[in-house]
Structure formats: structure tokens, C-alpha cells
Coordinates of C-alpha atoms in Angstrom, one line a residue:
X1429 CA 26.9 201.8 156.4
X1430 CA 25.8 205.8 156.7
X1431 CA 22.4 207.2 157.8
X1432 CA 21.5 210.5 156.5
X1433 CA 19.6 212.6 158.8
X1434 CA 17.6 215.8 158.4
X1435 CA 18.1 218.2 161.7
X1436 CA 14.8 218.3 162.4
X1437 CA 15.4 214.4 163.1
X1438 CA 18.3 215.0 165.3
X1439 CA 17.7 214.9 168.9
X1440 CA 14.9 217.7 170.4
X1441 CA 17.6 220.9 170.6
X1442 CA 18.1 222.0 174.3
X1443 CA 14.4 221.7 175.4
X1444 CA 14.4 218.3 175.0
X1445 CA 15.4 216.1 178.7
X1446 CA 15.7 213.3 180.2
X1447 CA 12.4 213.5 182.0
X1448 CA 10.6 215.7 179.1
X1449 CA 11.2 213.7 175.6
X1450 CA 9.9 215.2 172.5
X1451 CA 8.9 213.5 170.0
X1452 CA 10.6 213.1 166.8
X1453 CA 9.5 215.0 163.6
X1454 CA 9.0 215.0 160.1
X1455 CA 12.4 216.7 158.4
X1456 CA 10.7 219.9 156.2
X1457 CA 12.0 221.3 153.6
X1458 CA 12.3 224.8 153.3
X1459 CA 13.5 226.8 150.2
X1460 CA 13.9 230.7 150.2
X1461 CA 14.2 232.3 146.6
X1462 CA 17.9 233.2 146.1
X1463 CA 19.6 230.5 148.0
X1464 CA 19.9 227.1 145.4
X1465 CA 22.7 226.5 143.4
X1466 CA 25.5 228.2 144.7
X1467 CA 23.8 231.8 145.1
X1468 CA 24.7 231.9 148.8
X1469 CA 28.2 233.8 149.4
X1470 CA 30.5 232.7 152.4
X1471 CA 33.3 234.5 153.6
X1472 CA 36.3 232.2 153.4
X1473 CA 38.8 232.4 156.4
X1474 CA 42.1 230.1 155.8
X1475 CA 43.0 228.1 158.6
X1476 CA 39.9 229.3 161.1
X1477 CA 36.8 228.3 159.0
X1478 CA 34.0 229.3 156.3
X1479 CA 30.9 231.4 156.9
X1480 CA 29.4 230.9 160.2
X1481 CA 31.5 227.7 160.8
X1482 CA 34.8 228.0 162.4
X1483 CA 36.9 225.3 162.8
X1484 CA 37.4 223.7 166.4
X1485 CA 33.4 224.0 166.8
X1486 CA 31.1 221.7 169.1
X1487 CA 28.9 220.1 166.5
X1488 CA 25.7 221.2 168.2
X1489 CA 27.1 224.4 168.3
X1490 CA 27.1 224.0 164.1
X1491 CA 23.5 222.5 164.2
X1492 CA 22.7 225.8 166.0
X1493 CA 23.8 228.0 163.3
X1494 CA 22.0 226.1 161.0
X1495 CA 19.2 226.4 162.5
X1496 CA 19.7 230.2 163.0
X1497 CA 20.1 230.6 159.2
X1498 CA 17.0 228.1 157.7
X1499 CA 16.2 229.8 154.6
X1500 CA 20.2 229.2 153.5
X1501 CA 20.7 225.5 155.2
X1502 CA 17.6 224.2 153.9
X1503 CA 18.9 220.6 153.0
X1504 CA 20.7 219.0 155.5
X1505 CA 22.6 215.7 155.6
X1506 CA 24.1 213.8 158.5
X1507 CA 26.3 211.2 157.6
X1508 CA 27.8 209.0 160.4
X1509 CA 29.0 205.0 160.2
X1510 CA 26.4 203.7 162.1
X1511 CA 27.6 200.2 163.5
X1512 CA 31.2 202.2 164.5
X1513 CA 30.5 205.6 165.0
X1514 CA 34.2 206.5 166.4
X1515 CA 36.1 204.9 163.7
X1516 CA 34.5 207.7 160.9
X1517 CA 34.0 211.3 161.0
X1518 CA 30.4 212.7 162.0
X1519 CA 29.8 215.1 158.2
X1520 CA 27.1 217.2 158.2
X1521 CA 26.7 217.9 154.1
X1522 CA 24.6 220.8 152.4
X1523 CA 24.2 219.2 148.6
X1524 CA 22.8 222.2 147.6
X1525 CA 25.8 224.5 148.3
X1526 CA 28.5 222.0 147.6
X1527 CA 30.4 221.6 150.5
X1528 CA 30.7 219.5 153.8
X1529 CA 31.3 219.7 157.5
X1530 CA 33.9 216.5 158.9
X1531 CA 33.6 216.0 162.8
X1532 CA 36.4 214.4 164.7
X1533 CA 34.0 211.5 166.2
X1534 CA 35.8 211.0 169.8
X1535 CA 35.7 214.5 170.0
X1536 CA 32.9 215.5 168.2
X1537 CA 34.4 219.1 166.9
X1538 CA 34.9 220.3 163.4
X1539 CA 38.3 219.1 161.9
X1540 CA 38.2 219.8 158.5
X1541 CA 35.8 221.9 156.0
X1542 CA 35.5 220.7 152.7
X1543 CA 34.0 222.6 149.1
X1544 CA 33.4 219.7 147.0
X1545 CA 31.7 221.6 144.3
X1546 CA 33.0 225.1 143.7
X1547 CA 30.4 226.2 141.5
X1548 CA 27.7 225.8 144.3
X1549 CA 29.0 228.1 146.8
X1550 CA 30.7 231.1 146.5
X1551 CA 33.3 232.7 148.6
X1552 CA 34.8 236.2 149.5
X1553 CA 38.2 236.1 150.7
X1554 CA 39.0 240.2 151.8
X1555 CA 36.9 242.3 149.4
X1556 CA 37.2 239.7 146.4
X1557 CA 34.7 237.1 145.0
X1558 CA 35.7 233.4 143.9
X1559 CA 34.1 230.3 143.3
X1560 CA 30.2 230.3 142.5
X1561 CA 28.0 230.1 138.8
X1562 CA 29.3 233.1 137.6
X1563 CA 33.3 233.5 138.8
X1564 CA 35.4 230.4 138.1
X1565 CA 37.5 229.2 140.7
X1566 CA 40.9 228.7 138.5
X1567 CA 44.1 227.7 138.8
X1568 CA 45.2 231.6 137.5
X1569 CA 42.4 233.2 139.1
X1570 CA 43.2 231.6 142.6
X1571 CA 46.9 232.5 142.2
X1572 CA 46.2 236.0 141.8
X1573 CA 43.8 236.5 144.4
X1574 CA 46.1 234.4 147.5
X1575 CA 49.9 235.2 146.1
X1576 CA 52.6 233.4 145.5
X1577 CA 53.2 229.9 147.5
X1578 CA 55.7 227.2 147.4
X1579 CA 55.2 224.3 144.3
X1580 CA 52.6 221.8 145.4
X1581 CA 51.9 218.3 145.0
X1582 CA 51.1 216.0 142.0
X1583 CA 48.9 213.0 143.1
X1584 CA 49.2 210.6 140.0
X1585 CA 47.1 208.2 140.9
X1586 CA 43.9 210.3 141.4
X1587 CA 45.5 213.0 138.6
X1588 CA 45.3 215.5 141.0
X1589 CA 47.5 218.5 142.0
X1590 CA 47.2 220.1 145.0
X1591 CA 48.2 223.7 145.8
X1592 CA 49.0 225.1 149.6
X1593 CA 48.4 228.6 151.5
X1594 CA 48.4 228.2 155.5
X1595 CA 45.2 226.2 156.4
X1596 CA 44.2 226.4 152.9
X1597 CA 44.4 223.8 149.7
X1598 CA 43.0 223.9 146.4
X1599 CA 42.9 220.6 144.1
X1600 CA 43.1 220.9 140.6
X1601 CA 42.4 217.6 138.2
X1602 CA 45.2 217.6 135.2
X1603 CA 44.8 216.0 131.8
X1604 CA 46.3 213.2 131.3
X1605 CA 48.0 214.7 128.1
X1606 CA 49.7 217.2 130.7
X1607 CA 51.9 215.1 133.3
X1608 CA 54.8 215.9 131.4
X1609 CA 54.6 219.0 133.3
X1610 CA 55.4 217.3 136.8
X1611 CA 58.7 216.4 137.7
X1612 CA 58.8 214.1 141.0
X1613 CA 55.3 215.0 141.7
X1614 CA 55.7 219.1 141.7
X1615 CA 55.2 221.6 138.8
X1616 CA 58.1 223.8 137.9
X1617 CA 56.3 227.1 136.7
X1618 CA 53.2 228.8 138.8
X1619 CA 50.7 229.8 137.7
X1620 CA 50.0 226.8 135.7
X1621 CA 48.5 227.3 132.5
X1622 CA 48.5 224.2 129.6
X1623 CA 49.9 225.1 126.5
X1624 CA 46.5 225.6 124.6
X1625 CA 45.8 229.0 127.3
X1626 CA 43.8 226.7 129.0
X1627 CA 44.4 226.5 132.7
X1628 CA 42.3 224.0 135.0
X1629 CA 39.1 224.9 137.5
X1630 CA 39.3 224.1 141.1
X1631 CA 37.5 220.8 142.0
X1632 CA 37.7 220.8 146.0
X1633 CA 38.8 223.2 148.1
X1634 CA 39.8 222.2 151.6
X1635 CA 40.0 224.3 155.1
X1636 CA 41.8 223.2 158.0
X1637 CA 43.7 224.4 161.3
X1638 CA 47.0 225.7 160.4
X1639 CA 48.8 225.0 163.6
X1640 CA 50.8 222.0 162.4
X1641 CA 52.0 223.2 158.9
X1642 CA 50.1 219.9 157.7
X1643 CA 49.2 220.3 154.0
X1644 CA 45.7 218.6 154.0
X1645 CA 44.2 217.9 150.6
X1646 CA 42.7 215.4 148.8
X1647 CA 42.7 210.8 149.5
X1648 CA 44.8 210.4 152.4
X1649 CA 45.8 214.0 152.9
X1650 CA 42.6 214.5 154.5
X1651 CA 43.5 212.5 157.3
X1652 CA 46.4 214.7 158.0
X1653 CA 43.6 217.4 159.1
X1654 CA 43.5 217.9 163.1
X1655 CA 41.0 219.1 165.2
X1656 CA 42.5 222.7 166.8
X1657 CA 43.9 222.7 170.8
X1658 CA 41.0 223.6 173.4
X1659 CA 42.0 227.1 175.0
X1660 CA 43.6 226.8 178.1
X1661 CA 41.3 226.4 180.9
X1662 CA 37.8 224.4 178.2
X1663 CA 36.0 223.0 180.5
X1664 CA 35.1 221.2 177.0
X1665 CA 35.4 217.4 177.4
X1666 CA 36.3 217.8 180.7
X1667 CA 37.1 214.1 182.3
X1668 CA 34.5 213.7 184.5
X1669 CA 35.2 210.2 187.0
X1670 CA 32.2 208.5 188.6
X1671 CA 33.2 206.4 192.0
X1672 CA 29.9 204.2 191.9
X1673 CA 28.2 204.9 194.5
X1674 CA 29.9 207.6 195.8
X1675 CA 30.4 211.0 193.6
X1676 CA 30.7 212.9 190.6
X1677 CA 34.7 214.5 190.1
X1678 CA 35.1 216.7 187.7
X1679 CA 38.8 216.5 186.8
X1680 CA 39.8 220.6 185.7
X1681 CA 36.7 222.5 187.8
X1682 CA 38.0 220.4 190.8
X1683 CA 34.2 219.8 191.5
X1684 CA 33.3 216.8 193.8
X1685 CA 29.7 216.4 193.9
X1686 CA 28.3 213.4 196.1
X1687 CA 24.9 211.9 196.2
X1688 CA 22.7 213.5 198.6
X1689 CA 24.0 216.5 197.8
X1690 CA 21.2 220.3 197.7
X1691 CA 20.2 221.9 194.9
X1692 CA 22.0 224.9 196.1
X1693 CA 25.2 222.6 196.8
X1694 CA 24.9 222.2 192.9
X1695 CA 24.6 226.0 192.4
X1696 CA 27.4 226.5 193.8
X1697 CA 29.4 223.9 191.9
X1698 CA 28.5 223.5 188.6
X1699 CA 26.3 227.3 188.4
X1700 CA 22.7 227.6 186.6
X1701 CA 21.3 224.7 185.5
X1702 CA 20.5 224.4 181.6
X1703 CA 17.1 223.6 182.1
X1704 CA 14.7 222.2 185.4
X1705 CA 12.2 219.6 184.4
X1706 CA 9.7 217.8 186.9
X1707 CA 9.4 214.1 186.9
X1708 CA 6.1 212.9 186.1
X1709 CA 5.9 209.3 186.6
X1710 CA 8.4 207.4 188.2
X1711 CA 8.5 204.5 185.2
X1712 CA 10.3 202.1 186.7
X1713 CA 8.9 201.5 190.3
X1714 CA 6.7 198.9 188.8
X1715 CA 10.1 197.1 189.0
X1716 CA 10.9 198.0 192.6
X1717 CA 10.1 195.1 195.0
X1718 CA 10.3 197.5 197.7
X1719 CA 8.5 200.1 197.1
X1720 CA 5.1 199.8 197.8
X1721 CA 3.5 203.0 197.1
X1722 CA 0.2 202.7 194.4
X1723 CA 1.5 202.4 190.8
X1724 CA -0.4 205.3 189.4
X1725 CA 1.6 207.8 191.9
X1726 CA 3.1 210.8 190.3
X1727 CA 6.7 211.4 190.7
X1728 CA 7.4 214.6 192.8
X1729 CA 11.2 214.2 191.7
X1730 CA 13.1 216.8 189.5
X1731 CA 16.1 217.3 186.6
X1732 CA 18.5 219.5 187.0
X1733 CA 19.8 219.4 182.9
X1734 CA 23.1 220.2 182.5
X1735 CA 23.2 220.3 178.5
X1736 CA 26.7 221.5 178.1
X1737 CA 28.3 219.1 180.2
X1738 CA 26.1 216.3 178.8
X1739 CA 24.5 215.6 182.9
X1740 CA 21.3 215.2 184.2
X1741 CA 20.8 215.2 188.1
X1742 CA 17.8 213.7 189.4
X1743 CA 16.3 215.2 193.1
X1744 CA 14.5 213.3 195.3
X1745 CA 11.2 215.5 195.4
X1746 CA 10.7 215.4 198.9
X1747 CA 14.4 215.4 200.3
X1748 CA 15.5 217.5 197.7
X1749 CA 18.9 215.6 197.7
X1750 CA 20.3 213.9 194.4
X1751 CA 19.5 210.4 193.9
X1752 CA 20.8 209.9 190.1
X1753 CA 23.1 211.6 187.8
X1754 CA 22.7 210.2 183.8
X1755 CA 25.5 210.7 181.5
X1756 CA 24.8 211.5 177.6
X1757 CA 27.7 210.5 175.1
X1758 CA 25.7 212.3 172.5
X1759 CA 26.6 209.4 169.9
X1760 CA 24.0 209.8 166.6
X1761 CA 21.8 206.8 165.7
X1762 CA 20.0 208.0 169.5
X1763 CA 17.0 210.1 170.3
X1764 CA 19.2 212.1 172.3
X1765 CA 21.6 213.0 169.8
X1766 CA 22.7 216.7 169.4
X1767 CA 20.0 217.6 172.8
X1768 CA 23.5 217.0 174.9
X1769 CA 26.9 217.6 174.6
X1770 CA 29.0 214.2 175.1
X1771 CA 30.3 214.1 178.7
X1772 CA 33.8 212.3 178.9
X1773 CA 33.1 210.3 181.9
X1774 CA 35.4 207.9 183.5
X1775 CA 33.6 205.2 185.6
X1776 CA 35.1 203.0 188.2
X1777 CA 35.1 201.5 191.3
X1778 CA 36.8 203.4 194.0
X1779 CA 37.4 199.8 196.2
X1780 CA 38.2 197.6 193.3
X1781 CA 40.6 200.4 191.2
X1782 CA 41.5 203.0 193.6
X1783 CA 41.6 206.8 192.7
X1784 CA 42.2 207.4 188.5
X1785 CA 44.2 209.9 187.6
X1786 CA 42.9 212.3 184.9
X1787 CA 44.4 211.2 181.5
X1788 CA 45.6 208.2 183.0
X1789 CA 42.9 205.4 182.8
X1790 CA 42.8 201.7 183.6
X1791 CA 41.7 199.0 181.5
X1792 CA 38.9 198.5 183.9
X1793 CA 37.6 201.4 183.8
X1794 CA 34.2 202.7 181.8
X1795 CA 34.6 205.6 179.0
X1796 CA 31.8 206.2 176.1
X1797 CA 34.6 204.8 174.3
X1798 CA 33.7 201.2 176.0
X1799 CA 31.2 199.0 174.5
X1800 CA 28.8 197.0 175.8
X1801 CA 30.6 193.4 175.9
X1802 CA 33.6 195.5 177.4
X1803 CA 31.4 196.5 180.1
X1804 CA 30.2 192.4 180.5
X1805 CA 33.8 191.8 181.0
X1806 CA 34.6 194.1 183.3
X1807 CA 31.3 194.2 185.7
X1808 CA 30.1 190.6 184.6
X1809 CA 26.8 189.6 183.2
X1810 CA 23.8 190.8 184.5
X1811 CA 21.0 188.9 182.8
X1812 CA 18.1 190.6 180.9
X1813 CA 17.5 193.6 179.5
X1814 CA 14.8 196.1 179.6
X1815 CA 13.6 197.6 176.1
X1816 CA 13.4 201.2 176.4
X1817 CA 11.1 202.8 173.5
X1818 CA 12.2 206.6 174.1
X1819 CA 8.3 207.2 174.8
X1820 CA 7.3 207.7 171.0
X1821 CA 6.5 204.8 168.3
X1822 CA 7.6 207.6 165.6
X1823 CA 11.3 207.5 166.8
X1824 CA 13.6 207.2 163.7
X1825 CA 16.6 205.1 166.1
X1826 CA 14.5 202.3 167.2
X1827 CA 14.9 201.5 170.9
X1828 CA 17.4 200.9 173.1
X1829 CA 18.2 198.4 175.7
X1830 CA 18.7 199.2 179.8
X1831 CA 20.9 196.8 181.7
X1832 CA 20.9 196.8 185.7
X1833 CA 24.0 196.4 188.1
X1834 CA 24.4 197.1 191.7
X1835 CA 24.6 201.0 191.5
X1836 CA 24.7 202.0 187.7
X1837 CA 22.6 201.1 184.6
X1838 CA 23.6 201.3 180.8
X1839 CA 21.5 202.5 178.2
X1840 CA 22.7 200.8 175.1
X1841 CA 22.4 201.1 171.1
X1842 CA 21.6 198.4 168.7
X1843 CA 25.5 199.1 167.9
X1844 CA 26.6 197.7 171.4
X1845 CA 27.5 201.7 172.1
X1846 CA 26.5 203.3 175.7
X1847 CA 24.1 205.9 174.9
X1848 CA 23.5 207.3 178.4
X1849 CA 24.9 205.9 182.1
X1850 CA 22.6 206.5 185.0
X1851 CA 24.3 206.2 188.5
X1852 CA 22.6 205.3 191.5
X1853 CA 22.8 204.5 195.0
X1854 CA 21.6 200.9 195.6

């Protein structure tokens, strides 16, 4: 139901475009003397994140930082459910320093931090040390270092009990010789210590925004975990509406960007592209009953990559005037993945639906929340589909499959999810 990934598997980082693929490549592994088992120390930072990763995060801007740092994120898993990618989180894991990224996967930002082995990582909190082979992450030793705090909660079931600081837990498992200490699921005297002068080590330690005074822990309290508010004025999963045939609107810029629009009409609008990238060969004239030019033509056309907004816009190379715009949703299981972030585009017809408001979208309109027999349903069937191979028999996803309407085509996954929309003018 998961696929693990190594990030050298996971898309082609920035440099990699519609209209210059890389090619996928083997995962190394890299190990730097100091780093296994925990020696690696994290400053820990309640409610905002640990180390380099801070809560509220793009997760290509996390894949970044691991990059940055590959002598200390050396193993890398990605763990995503592959046949319904929105209904889990995206986790990146690092097995070798026990703890665990958890992506919100609509949003596809970091929600919740978790520690699952505390003697693999350790953490500084101020000028003090927990956690780690050699300092033992306690019930005491927790106590003194973050204060005093309100009585937690005594999960029965799991035989857990879970202490609270602002955007902080810790999860301690209990003998079952000592429930008698809980009354209705909360101890009476802090800190705990069982009556040998034992007292019990931390087995999880959780981080997570402390906006909504949700105490996030363990089983289902890890649900309760919410991804922090954008800042005011994120262009960060801006809805971006697509009238076919017509224009690009992007909903808080205020943008409109038609076809046939200049390169310096794009400047304006949307500022410095990401990346330029030359079309080479035009792949798909070969399917063009009108275009008679000789099939071993190169394409004079040109990419303007917009990486951050997850856009491509394709120039006609001797009009110089945009003929396609592709959307990315960034989902994993693609070739694409983590190269893009995911543009929130709402398709629709301008005739058929009139104008959408943003937040406020019809059932007939297209998201890269809609799946492909959504999309059959709403535009109709259009017959067969071409097999696109992502240009390199070593891809990891497998190919995908491009479907043709009047205007638009859909790239789609094995899972029936859109992987990228290109929009035309027929």
C-alpha cells in the first residue's frame, strides 16, 4: 500500500522540465563517520519544528534541506499510499535518526514531526541536551528540563501516557503493574516515578503547531495535528482557474494571463521565470493531421518553468506568443514529483459554468483533487489513450496515460490521479 523512495528517486530537483526530463537514478547511499545511531543533535523548537525543519514547510522545500545536509540524511524514506495518495500523509522517515516527517497530502506541507525512537536522535532544547545514546529521555529528566504542566492523559488501551507543553507531547509506556496510579485517565502526582525509583523513558515525542491548544500525541491524537495558517498574502496554493481556451486567473495576484500572450507580458505578471528550456522535438505532430511540415523538424518552441507555482508555459518559437500552459499537481508515484510545487488549479468552462468564484467551486469543475472517471463524467469519453513513457525505460513510476479533449489533455497515473493538465487552444 506504501512505496518507499530514496530522494535521489524523487523527481529531477528544479533542473528538471517539462521539455528537459532527466532521467531517473540509482538512490546512493552515503554515510559520514559520526552521524549513525543517534549521534546527530537537533535543536528542538516546541510548536515551530526540529532542526532544519519547521513546521508549515513545502515538502520540496524539506527535500531541499536534505539535500543541503547529505552526510546527516543519508537514508531516506518516502512513504505515501499509492492507490489514494490524498487520503494518507506524504512521511518522509530517516530510520537511522529515529524520527519522521507527516505531510498534509492536499496540501502537501509539514503537519506534524514525530521522534519515534529517542535514543537515535538527540535534542537541545535552550543550552540543555536530551534524548540520544548517552542522556535518557525520562519522564523525571523531561520534567525538569520543560517545567511544570497540567496532568496529562492515560491511554489504556495502548498503556500509554501522554504528557503536554505548547506544541509539544511526550509519550511514556506504563507497566501494567502501575495503572493504579491513574485515576480517570490522569496521574495525580508529577513527576511520575513508580514506587521501586524507577521512572519510565520517553518512547515518542511529537511536535506540532500550537495555534489550536490541540494536545496531539499518540493513535488518534495524531490526527488532531494541523498544518499552520499560510501568512497573509502566500501566494502558496494560490487557486489558479483555467477558462479552456481562454486564460490562466490567478485568484490572490489578480493575474489574468491569456493565450497569445509575450514573453514580456509574462514578465510582468508572474516575474522571472524558474528556468527557460527550448523544445527540441515537437513529439506529438506525428499526430497532427494538419500539420504537414517533415517529421524530423526540430521544435523552435520554448518553456517558460514556473517551478514554484507548479506551471509551464510553452511559446510558439516563431510568434513568440503562448500556445500551452501544463499544470503539475506534484502527486508522488510520478516522474515529476518534488521537480514542481502542486498548482491548485480550478478548470472549467467559462460558457458551460460561468465565472467560479475563488473558494467556491462547482461540482463540474476540474481540481487535482478530481480523478480521472470524474473527469469522464464531467467532459465525456474521449476514446483512447496515448502511453507516455517519461522518455527513459529506467523510470521507477512506470508510464502514464494522455487523454485528448477539445482544448485540454490529462496526464494520468496508474492510480486514476491527474498528474499534469496541459491547456491548449484547438
Amino acid at each position: 500500500m506504501q512505496a518507499q523512495r530514496s530522494p535521489a528517486m524523487v523527481g529531477g530537483g528544479p533542473g528538471s522540465a517539462a521539455g528537459s526530463p532527466s532521467p531517473a537514478t540509482v538512490p546512493v547511499r552515503r554515510r559520514c563517520e559520526g552521524t549513525a545511531m543517534g549521534a546527530v543533535t537537533l535543536d528542538l523548537r516546541p510548536g515551530l519544528g526540529v532542526g532544519p525543519f519547521t513546521l508549515g514547510m513545502p515538502i520540496s522545500d524539506a527535500f531541499a534541506q536534505i539535500e543541503h545536509q547529505p552526510n546527516i540524511y543519508d537514508v531516506v524514506h518516502v512513504k505515501y499510499f499509492d492507490e489514494e495518495p490524498l487520503k494518507l500523509d506524504f512521511v518522509i522517515s530517516f530510520p537511522d535518526h529515529g524520527f519522521h516527517l507527516r505531510f498534509d497530502p492536499w496540501s502537501q506541507r509539514l503537519r506534524l514531526i514525530e521522534i519515534f525512537d529517542v535514543k537515535r536522535l538527540q535534542l537541545r532544547y535552550a543550552t540543555s541536551l536530551i534524548g540520544g545514546p548517552s542522556t535518557l529521555a525520562t519522564f523525571v529528566s523531561v520534567y525538569a528540563l520543560f517545567g511544570p504542566t497540567f496532568p496529562g492523559i492515560y491511554d489504556k488501551e495502548r498503556g500509554i501516557y501522554a504528557l503536554f507543553y505548547p506544541g509539544l507531547s511526550f509519550a511514556f509506556p506504563i507497566p501494567g503493574q502501575y495503572t493504579n496510579f491513574f485515576n480517570n485517565g490522569e496521574v495525580a502526582d508529577l513527576p511520575l516515578e513508580f514506587p521501586d525509583g524507577t521512572t519510565p523513558v520517553t518512547c515518542r515525542v511529537s511536535i506540532y503547531d500550537s495555534s489550536t491548544d490541540s494536545k496531539v500525541g499518540v493513535g488518534s491524537l495524531m490526527d488532531k495535528a494541523v498544518v499552520p495558517a499560510l501568512p497573509s498574502g502566500s501566494l502558496y496554493m494560490e487557486e489558479v482557474h483555467a477558462k479552456l481556451g481562454e486564460e490562466l486567473w490567478f485568484t490572490i495576484g489578480g493575474q489574468h494571463i491569456p493565450f497569445g500572450a509575450s514573453p514580456q507580458d509574462i514578465w510582468t505578471e508572474l516575474g522571472r521565470p524558474c528556468g527557460i528550456h527550448q523544445k527540441q522535438v515537437d513529439q506529438m505532430v506525428i499526430h497532427s493531421a494538419l500539420d504537414l511540415r517533415p517529421r524530423t523538424t526540430l521544435c523552435g518552441d520554448y518553456f517558460y518553468n514556473y517551478f514554484s507555482r507548479g506551471i509551464d508555459i510553452l511559446f510558439d518559437g516563431q510568434t513568440h506568443r503562448i500556445k500551452k500552459f501544463v499544470l503539475h499537481t506534484n502527486f508522488p508515484g510520478h516522474s515529476d514529483f518534488n521537480s514542481y510545487m502542486k498548482c491548485n488549479f480550478v478548470i472549467y468552462d467559462a460558457e458551460g459554468e460561468g465565472t467560479q468564484q475563488p473558494g467556491n467551486v462547482s461540482k463540474n469543475c476540474i481540481t487535482p483533487r478530481t480523478k480521472w472517471e470524474q473527469v469522464k463524467e464531467i467532459l465525456g469519453d474521449c476514446g483512447r489513450a496515448a502511453i507516455q513513457t517519461q522518455g527513459s525505460m529506467n523510470n521507477p513510476f512506470g508510464s502514464t496515460l494522455v487523454y485528448g479533449y477539445q482544448n485540454i489533455a490529462f496526464e494520468v497515473m496508474k492510480n486514476g490521479y491527474i498528474a499534469t493538465v496541459t491547456l491548449f487552444q484547438s
